[in-house]
XYZ file of C-alpha atoms in Angstrom:
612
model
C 0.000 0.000 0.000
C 1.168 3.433 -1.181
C 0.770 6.006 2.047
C -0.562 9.300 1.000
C -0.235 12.135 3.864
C -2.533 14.827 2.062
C -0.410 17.272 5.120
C 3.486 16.305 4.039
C 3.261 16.263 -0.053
C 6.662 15.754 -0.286
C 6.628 12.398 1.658
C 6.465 10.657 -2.261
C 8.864 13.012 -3.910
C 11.545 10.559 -6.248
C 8.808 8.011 -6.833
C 8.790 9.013 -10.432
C 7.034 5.437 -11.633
C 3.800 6.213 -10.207
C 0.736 7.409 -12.076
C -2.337 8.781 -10.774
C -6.262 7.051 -11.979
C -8.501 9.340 -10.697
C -12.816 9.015 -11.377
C -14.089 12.346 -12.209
C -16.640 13.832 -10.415
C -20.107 14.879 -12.089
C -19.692 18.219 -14.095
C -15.846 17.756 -14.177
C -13.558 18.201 -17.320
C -10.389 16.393 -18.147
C -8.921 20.599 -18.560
C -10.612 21.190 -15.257
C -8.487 18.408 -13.502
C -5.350 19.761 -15.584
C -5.523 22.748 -13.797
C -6.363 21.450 -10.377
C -2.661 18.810 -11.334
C -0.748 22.228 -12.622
C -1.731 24.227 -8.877
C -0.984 20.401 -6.805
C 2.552 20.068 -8.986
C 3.489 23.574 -7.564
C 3.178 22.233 -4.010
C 4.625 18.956 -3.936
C 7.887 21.050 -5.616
C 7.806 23.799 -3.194
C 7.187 20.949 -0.236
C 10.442 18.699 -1.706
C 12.231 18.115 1.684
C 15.574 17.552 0.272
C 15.540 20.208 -2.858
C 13.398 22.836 -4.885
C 13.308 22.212 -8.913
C 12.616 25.096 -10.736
C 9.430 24.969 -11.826
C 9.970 23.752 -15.236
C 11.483 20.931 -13.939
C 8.487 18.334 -15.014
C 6.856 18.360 -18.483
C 3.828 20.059 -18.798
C 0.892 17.859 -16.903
C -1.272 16.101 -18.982
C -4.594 14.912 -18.206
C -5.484 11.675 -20.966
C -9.235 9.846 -20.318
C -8.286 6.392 -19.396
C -9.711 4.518 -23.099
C -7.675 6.986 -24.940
C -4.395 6.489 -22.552
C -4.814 2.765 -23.302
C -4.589 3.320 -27.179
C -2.552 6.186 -28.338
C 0.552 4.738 -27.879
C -0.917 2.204 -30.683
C -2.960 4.290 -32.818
C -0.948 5.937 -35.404
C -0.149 2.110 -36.312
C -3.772 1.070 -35.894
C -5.054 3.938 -38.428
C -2.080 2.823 -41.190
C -3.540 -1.095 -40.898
C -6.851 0.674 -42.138
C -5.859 2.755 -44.844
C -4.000 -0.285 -46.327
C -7.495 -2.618 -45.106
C -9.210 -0.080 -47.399
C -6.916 0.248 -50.274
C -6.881 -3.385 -50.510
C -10.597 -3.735 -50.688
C -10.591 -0.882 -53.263
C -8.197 -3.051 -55.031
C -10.997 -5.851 -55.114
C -13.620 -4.046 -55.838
C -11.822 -2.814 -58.980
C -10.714 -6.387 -59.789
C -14.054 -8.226 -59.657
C -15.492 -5.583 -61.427
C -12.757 -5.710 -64.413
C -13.149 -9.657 -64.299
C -17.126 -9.311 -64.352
C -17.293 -6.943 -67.128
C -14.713 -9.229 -69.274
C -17.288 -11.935 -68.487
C -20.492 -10.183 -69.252
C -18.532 -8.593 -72.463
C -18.185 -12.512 -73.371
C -21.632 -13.290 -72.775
C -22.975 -10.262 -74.175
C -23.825 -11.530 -77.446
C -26.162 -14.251 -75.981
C -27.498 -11.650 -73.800
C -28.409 -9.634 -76.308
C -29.974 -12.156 -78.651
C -31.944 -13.242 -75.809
C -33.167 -9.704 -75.117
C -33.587 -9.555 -79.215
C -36.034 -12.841 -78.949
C -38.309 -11.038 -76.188
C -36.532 -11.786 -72.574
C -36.717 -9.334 -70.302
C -34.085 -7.215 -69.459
C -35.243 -7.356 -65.841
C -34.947 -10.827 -65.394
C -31.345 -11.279 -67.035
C -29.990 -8.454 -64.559
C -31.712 -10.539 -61.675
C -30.133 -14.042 -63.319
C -26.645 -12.116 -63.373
C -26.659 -10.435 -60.289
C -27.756 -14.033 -58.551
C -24.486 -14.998 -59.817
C -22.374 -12.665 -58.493
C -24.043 -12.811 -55.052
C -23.127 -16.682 -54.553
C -19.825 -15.566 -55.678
C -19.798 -12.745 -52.937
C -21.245 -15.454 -50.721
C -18.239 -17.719 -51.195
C -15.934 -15.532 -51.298
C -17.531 -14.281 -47.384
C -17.332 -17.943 -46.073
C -13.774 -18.117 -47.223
C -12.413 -14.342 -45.586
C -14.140 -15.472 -42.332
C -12.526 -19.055 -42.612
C -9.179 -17.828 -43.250
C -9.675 -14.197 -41.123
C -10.642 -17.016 -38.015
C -7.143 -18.825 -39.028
C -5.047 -15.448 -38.964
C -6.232 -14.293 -36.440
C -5.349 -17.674 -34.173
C -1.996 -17.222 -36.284
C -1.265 -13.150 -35.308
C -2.587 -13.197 -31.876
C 1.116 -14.481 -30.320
C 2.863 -12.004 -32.582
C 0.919 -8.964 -31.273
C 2.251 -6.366 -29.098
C 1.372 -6.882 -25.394
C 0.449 -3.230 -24.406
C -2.078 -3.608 -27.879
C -5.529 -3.425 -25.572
C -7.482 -6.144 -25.636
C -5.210 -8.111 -28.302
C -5.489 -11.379 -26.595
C -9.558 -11.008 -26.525
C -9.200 -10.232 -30.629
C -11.793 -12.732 -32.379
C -14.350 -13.474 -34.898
C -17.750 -12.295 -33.124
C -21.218 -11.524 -34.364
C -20.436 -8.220 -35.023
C -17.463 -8.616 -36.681
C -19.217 -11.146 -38.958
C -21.731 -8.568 -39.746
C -19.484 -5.991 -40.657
C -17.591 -8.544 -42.960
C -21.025 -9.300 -44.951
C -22.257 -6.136 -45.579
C -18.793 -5.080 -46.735
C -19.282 -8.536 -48.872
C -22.485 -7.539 -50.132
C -21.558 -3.687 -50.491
C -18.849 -5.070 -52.669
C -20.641 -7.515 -54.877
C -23.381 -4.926 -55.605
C -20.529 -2.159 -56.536
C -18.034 -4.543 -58.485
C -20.835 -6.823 -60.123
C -24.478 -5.974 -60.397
C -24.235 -1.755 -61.538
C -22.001 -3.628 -64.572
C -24.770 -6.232 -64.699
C -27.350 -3.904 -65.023
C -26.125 -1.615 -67.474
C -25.254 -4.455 -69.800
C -28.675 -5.821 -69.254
C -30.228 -2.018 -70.102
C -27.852 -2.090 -73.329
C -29.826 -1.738 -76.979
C -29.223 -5.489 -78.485
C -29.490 -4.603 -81.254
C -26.813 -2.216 -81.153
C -24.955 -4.561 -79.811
C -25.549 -7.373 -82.731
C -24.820 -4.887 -85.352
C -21.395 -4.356 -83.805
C -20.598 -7.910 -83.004
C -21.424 -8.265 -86.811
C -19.298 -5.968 -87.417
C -16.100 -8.237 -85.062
C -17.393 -7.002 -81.667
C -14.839 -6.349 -79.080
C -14.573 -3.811 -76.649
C -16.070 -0.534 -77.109
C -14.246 2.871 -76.659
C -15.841 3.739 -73.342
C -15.559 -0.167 -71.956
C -11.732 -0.323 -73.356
C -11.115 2.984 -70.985
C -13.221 1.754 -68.013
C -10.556 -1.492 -68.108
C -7.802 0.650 -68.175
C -9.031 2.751 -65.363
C -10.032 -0.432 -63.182
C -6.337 -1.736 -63.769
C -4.757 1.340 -63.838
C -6.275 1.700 -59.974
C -4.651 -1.545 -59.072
C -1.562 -0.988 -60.047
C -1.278 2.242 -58.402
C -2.201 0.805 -55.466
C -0.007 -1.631 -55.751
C 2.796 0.793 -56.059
C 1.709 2.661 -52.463
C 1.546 -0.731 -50.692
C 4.797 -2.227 -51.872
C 6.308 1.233 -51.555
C 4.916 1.460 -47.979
C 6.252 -2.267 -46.984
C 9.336 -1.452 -48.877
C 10.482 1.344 -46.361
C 9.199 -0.413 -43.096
C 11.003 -3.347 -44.309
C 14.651 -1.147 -44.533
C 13.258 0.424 -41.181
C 13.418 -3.264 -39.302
C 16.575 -4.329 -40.561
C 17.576 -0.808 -39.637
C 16.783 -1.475 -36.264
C 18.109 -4.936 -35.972
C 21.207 -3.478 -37.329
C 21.306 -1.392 -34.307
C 23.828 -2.522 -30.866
C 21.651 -1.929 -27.720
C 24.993 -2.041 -26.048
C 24.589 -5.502 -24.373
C 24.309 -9.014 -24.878
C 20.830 -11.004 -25.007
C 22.036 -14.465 -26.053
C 21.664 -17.166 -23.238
C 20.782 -14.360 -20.800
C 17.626 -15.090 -18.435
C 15.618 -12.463 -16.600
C 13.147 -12.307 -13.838
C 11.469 -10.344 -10.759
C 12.067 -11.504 -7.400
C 9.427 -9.902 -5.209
C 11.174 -9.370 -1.545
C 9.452 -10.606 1.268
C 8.541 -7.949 4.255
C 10.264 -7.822 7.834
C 13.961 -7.394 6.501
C 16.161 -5.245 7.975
C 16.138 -2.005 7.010
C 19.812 -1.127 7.077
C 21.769 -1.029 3.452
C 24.402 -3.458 4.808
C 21.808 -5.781 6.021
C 19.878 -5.876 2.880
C 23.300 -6.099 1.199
C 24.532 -9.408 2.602
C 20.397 -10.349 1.875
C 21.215 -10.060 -1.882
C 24.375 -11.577 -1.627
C 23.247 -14.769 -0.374
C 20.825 -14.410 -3.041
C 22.920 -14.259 -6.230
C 24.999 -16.945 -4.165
C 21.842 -19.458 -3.878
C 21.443 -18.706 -7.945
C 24.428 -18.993 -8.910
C 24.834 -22.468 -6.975
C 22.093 -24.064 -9.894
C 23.776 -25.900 -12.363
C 21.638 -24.700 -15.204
C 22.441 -21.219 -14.091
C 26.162 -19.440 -14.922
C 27.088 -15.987 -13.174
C 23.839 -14.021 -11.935
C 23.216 -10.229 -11.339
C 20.695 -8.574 -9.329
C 19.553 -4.231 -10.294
C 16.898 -2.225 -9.216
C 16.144 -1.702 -12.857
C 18.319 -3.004 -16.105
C 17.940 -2.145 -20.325
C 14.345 -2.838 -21.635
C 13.526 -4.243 -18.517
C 10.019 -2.841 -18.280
C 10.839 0.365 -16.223
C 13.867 2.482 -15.639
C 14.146 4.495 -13.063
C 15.597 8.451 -13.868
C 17.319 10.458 -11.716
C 17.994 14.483 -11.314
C 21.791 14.810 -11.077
C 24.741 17.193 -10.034
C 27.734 17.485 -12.197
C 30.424 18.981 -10.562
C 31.782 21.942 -12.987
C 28.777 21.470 -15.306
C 25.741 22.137 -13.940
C 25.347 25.659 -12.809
C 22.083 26.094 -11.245
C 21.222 23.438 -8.502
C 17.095 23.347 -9.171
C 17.930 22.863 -12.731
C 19.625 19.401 -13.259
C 19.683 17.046 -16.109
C 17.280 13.494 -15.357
C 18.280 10.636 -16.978
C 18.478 6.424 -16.284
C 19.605 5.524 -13.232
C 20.528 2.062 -11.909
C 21.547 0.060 -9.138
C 23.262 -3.110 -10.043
C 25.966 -5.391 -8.048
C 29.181 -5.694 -9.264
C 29.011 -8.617 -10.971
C 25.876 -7.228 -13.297
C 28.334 -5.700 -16.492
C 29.839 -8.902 -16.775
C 26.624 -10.856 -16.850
C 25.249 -8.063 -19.433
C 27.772 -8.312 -21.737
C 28.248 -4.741 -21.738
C 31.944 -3.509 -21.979
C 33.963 -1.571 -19.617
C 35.973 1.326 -21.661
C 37.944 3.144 -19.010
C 38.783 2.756 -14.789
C 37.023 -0.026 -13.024
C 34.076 -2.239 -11.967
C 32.324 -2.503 -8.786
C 33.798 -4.739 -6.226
C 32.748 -6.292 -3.159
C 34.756 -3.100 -1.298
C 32.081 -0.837 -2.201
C 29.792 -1.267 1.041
C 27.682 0.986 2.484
C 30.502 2.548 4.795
C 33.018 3.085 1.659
C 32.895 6.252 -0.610
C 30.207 6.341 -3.000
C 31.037 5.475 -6.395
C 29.278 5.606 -9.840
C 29.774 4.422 -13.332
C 28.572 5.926 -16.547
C 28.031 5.338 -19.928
C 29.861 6.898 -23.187
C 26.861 8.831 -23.907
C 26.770 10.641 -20.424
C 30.522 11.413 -21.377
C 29.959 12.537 -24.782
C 26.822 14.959 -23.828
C 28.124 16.392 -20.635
C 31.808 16.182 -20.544
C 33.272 17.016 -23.992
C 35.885 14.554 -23.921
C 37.248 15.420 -20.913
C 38.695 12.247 -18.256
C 35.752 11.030 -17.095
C 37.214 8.962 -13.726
C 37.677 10.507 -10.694
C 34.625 12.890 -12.374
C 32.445 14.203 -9.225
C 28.557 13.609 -9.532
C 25.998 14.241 -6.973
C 22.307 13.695 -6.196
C 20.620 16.613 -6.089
C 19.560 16.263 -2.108
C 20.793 19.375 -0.029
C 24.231 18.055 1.820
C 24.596 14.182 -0.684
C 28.137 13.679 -0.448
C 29.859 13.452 -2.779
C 29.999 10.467 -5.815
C 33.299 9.583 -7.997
C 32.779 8.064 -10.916
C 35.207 5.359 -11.296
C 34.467 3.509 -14.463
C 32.689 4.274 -18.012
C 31.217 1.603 -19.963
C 29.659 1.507 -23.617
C 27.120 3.531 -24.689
C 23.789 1.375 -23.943
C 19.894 1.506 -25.149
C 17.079 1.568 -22.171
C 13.870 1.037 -23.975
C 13.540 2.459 -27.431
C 16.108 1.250 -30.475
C 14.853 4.321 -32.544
C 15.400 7.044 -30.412
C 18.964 8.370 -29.521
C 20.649 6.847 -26.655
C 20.403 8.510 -22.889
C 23.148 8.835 -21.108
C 23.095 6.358 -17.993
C 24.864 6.408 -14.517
C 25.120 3.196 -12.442
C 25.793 2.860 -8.814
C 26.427 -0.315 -6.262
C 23.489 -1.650 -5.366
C 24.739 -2.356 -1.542
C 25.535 1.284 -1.252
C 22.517 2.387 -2.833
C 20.471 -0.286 -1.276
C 16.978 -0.892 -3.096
C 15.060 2.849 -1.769
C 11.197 2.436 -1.983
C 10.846 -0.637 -4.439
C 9.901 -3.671 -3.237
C 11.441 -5.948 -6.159
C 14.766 -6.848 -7.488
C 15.665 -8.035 -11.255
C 18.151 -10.827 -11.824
C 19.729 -10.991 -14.535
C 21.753 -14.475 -15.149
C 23.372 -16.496 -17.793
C 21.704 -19.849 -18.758
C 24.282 -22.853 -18.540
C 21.630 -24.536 -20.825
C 17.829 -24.786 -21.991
C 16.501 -21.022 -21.496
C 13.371 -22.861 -19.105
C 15.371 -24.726 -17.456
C 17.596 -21.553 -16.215
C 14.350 -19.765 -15.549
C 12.962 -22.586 -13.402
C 16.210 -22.320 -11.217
C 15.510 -19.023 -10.403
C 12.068 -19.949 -9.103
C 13.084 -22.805 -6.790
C 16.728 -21.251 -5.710
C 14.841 -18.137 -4.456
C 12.337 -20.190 -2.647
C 15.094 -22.174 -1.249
C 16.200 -18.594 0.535
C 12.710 -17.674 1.604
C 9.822 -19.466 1.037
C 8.164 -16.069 0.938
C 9.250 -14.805 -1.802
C 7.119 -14.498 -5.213
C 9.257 -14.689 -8.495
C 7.521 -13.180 -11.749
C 8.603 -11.903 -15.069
C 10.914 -14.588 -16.042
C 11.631 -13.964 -19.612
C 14.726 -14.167 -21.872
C 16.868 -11.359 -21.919
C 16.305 -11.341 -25.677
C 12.516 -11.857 -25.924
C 12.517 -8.482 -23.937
C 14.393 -6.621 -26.385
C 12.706 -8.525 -28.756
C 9.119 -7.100 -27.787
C 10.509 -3.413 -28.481
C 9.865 -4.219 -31.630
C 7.244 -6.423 -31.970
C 4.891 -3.696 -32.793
C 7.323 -2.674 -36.069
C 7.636 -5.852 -36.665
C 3.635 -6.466 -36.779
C 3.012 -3.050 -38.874
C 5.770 -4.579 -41.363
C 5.135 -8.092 -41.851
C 0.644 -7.112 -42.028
C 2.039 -3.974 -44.796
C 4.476 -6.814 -46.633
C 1.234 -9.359 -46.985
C -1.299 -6.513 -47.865
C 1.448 -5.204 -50.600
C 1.577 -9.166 -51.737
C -2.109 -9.406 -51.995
C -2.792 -6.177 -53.680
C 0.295 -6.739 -56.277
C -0.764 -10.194 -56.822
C -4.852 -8.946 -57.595
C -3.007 -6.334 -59.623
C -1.325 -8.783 -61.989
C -4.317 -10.538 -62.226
C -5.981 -7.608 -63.465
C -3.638 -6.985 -66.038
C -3.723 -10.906 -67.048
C -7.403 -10.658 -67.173
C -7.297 -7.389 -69.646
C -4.259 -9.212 -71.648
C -6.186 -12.197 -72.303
C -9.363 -10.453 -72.962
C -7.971 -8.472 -75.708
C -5.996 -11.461 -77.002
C -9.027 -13.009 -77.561
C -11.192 -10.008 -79.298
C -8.433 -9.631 -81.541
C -7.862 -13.485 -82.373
C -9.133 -12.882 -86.179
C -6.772 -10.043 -86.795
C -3.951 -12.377 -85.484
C -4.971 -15.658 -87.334
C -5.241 -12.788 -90.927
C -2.070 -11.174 -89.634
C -0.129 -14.659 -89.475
C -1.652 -16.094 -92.256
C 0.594 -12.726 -94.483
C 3.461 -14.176 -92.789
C 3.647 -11.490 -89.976
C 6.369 -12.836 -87.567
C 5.231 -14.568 -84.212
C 8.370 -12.845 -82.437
C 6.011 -8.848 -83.297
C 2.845 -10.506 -82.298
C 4.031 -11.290 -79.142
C 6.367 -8.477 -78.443
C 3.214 -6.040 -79.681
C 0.591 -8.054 -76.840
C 4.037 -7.482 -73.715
C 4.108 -3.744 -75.762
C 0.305 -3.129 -75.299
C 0.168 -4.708 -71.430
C 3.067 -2.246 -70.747
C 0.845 0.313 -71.931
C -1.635 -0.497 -69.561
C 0.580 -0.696 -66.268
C 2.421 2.096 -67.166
C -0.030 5.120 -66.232
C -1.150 3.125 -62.847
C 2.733 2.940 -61.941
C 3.412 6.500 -62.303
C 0.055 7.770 -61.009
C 0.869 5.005 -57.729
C 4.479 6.721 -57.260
C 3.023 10.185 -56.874
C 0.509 8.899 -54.746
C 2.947 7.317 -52.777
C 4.174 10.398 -51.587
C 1.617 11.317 -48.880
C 1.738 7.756 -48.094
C 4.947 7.057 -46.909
C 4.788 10.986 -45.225
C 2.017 9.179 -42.741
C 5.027 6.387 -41.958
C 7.787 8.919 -41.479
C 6.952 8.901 -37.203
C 7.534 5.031 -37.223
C 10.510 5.178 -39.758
C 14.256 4.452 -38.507
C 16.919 4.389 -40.381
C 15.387 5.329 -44.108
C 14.015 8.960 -45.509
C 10.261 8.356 -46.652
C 11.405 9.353 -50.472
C 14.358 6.626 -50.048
C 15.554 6.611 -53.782
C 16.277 2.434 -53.279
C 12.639 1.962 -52.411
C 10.428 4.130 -54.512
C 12.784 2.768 -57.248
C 12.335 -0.912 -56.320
C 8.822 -0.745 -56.315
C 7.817 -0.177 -59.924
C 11.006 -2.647 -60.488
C 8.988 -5.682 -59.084
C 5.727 -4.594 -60.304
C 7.158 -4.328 -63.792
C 8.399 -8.030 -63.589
C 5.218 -9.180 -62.118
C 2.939 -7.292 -64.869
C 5.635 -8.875 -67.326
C 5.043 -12.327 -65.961
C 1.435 -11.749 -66.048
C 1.241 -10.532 -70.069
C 3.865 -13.254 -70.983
C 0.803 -15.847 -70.382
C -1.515 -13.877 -73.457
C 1.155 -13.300 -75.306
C 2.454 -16.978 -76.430
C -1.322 -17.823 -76.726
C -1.130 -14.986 -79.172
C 1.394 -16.688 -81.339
C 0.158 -20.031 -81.062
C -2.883 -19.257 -83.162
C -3.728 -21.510 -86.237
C -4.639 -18.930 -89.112
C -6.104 -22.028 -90.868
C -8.435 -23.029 -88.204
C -9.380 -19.148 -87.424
C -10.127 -18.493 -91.128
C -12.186 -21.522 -91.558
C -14.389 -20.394 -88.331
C -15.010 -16.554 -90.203
């Protein structure tokens, strides 16, 4: 239980991880409680026992209803999944209306004789748009089959602070949603084309099928829209995928500054009743890491207050001697208390001085380690041991730094590193928090290791709890499971839309190979080579993707400007991507027009002749 003494409202001042849920009274506004936080952060700053911040010390207060707290830190990916959710349903829409007309274009001559012999045009719209409802239907059974599958498939991959990810599913309203979008679909991409060929004059119609048929002028360009749309869309998806793709290897790429591989983690929950003296609590730990390290699926162990994408950090306002000027006005970054044999364990490199040892006890000087980054930043290259650092308490004695390790990565792989300072955890003791983190190599099997740490600690004290155990590398690992998410859902939307695409522009290919079969069959009956048949079909399908390519890139544009807060590593216009993209569409629209084009030249003039 957190005591709050509404007289003393400094009694809490340090305990920077807490966060306030408060129930709003009747008549009260989220700006009203801002200002009531702004006039209560004044207080608690002038009441600070040990020192007075200036008061811009904290960031301005913010006051965030609890639903919208829950999601914003997952919106801005959320509202990217739906534009490229939309785009690829636009993408079907346009393709099952381009495959529908093709098909009602082939049947249109039997329509329109049927219409000639007295069938009304009523009841042929009605027969065709029965048709494409079943199809619609199928095609709804399917999505929710395989959304049900994907879904079982994604949920381990998803981000744990996603709300209510686990609880994702298939339920009636969600199945609701999916038909009328269905049904929406079918009646956009099939019937209007269904009912303005059944509303078509036949016998306009049989005078120009007479006449060869084909497409007409107005049909030919409705095609080359429909496709035209695909491919564009194509373009901003693959584009899209293409840059979060450079921004995960990016971040792979990057060093956090420690080592992950057989490294276990867990929370070790200490029991109440022990002795409140650091030197006590010291030896407690000791024993501890002792017990651990006694487990022969365990190698050396660690204990910290807080370590490196551990969950929390804990920051600290602090004192550099001949750099900071004005007390109340201190720089706050990571702070940690670790025992000496935690770098080791980490992995993470010692550049200049020394570790901690066993001789830094609560009744030795304090001493402090810190990073490359707090070197860089705040001593300009000056010797950084024997450096004098303080905590910003009126009369702390005095801290030497004694040691600087590598520069290392506390939460975030995208954002620039922090500069970090590290003290002995049995001079430091563990303050306020009622947990310590061990951090341990695993001798073998990761569970195995983690296991250890459960029954060694209970072997200590039966009382207490152990949580958290994780690999060290599954924890960095989940800083970027939401990139990783966002990339691999872009990279299979991009796949489907490219892939309905091509089919689009196979569809239109083999369409107008076949209206134009009796020109062929004359054509290569005069001897006209196969080699310019075919090469005039790849010229013609070129044609068609090449408008919907360029009108994609400058859509793309705006597109990638929405990813540039999640990019790392890559510029939204990256000249690799937006070049690679109409690359691999350009092969795939080649692959798909090859198909048309040697049916093209394996027309028999003989046969075709005989048949006009």
């Amino acid at each position: 239980p957190a005591v709050v003494d509404e007289s003393n409202p400094g009694v809490l001042w340090g305990a920077g991880n807490h966060s306030v849920l408060a129930r709003l009274v009747e008549g009260a506004t989220p700006e009203a409680v801002r200002q009531e936080v702004l006039r209560v952060q004044d207080l608690v700053r002038e009441a600070n026992p040990l020192w007075t911040p200036n008061p811009g010390h904290w960031n301005e207060a913010r006051v965030t209803p609890l639903a919208e707290a829950r999601g914003q830190s997952v919106r801005t990916p959320l509202l990217i999944l739906m534009g490229a959710v939309l785009v690829v349903l636009l993408v079907v829409c346009a393709n099952v209306a381009s495959l529908f007309l093709s098909r009602g274009l082939e049947r249109a001559r039997d329509q329109a004789v049927r219409a000639a012999l007295g069938a009304d045009s009523g009841r042929l719209a009605v027969a065709q748009m029965v048709e494409v409802v079943v199809v619609a239907g199928a095609g709804l059974v399917a999505g929710l089959a395989l959304g049900h599958g994907g879904l079982a498939a994604l949920r381990p991959h998803l981000p744990t602070d996603l709300p209510g990810a686990q609880l994702a599913g298939l339920d009636g309203r969600i199945v609701l949603m999916t038909a009328l979008v269905a049904l929406l679909t079918a009646v956009t991409a099939g019937v209007v084309p269904s009912i303005r060929a059944a509303r078509r004059d036949p016998a306009v119609f049989l005078r120009e099928s007479g006449r060869g048929g084909g497409l007409s002028p107005s049909r030919r360009r409705a095609t080359r829209v429909l496709v035209g749309a695909q491919i564009a869309a194509a373009i901003v998806l693959v584009t899209s995928a293409g840059l979060l793709t450079r921004t995960l290897t990016a971040l792979n790429r990057v060093d956090p500054g420690f080592e992950t591989e057989g490294r276990v983690t867990a929370r070790v929950h200490l029991p109440p009743g022990l002795p409140p003296n650091r030197e006590a609590r010291a030896v407690y730990f000791e024993e501890l890491a002792a017990r651990l390290e006694a487990a022969p699926e365990l190698g050396r162990v660690a204990l910290a207050s807080t370590m490196p994408f551990g969950g929390e950090d804990e920051y600290v306002a602090t004192v550099i001697d001949g750099v900071t000027t004005d007390p109340n006005d201190l720089p706050v970054f990571p702070h940690h208390r670790v025992s000496p044999a935690f770098f080791d364990v980490a992995g993470i490199p010692l550049l200049e001085g020394r570790h901690f040892d066993l001789g830094d006890r609560s009744v030795s000087p304090l001493v402090a380690i810190v990073d490359r980054t707090f070197v860089d930043r705040y001593l300009g290259g000056r010797e950084a041991v024997g450096q004098i650092v303080r905590y910003p308490w009126r009369g702390a004695p005095p801290i030497q730094v004694v040691g600087v390790v590598g520069t290392v990565y506390h939460g975030d792989l995208s954002g620039p590193a922090e500069p970090t300072i590290w003290v002995p955890l049995a001079q430091m003791g563990m303050g306020a928090l009622g947990h310590a983190t061990v951090l341990a190599t695993a001798t073998g099997e990761v569970d195995a290791g983690l296991a250890a740490i459960t029954d060694r600690s209970r072997d200590l004290d039966e009382r207490i709890a152990v949580s958290d155990l994780a690999s060290y590398g599954s924890l960095l690992g989940a800083s970027l499971a939401g990139t990783r998410l966002l990339t691999m859902l872009l990279t299979i939307f991009a796949g489907v839309t490219l892939a309905l695409g091509c089919v689009g522009v196979y569809g239109v290919a083999a369409f107008s190979v076949r209206g134009r079969v009796r020109e062929i069959g004359v054509r290569m009956a005069m001897g006209a080579p196969t080699g310019g048949i075919r090469l005039g079909v790849l010229r013609d399908g070129a044609l068609l993707v090449l408008p919907g390519a360029v009108i994609g890139l400058l859509l793309a544009v705006p597109a990638v400007r929405a990813l540039e807060g999640v990019l790392f590593g890559v510029v939204p216009m990256d000249p690799v991507t937006f070049g690679l993209a109409p690359t691999l569409l350009a092969l795939a629209a080649l692959v798909a027009v090859y198909v048309p084009a040697r049916r093209a030249t394996l027309v028999d003039p003989a046969t075709v002749l005989r048949e006009d």
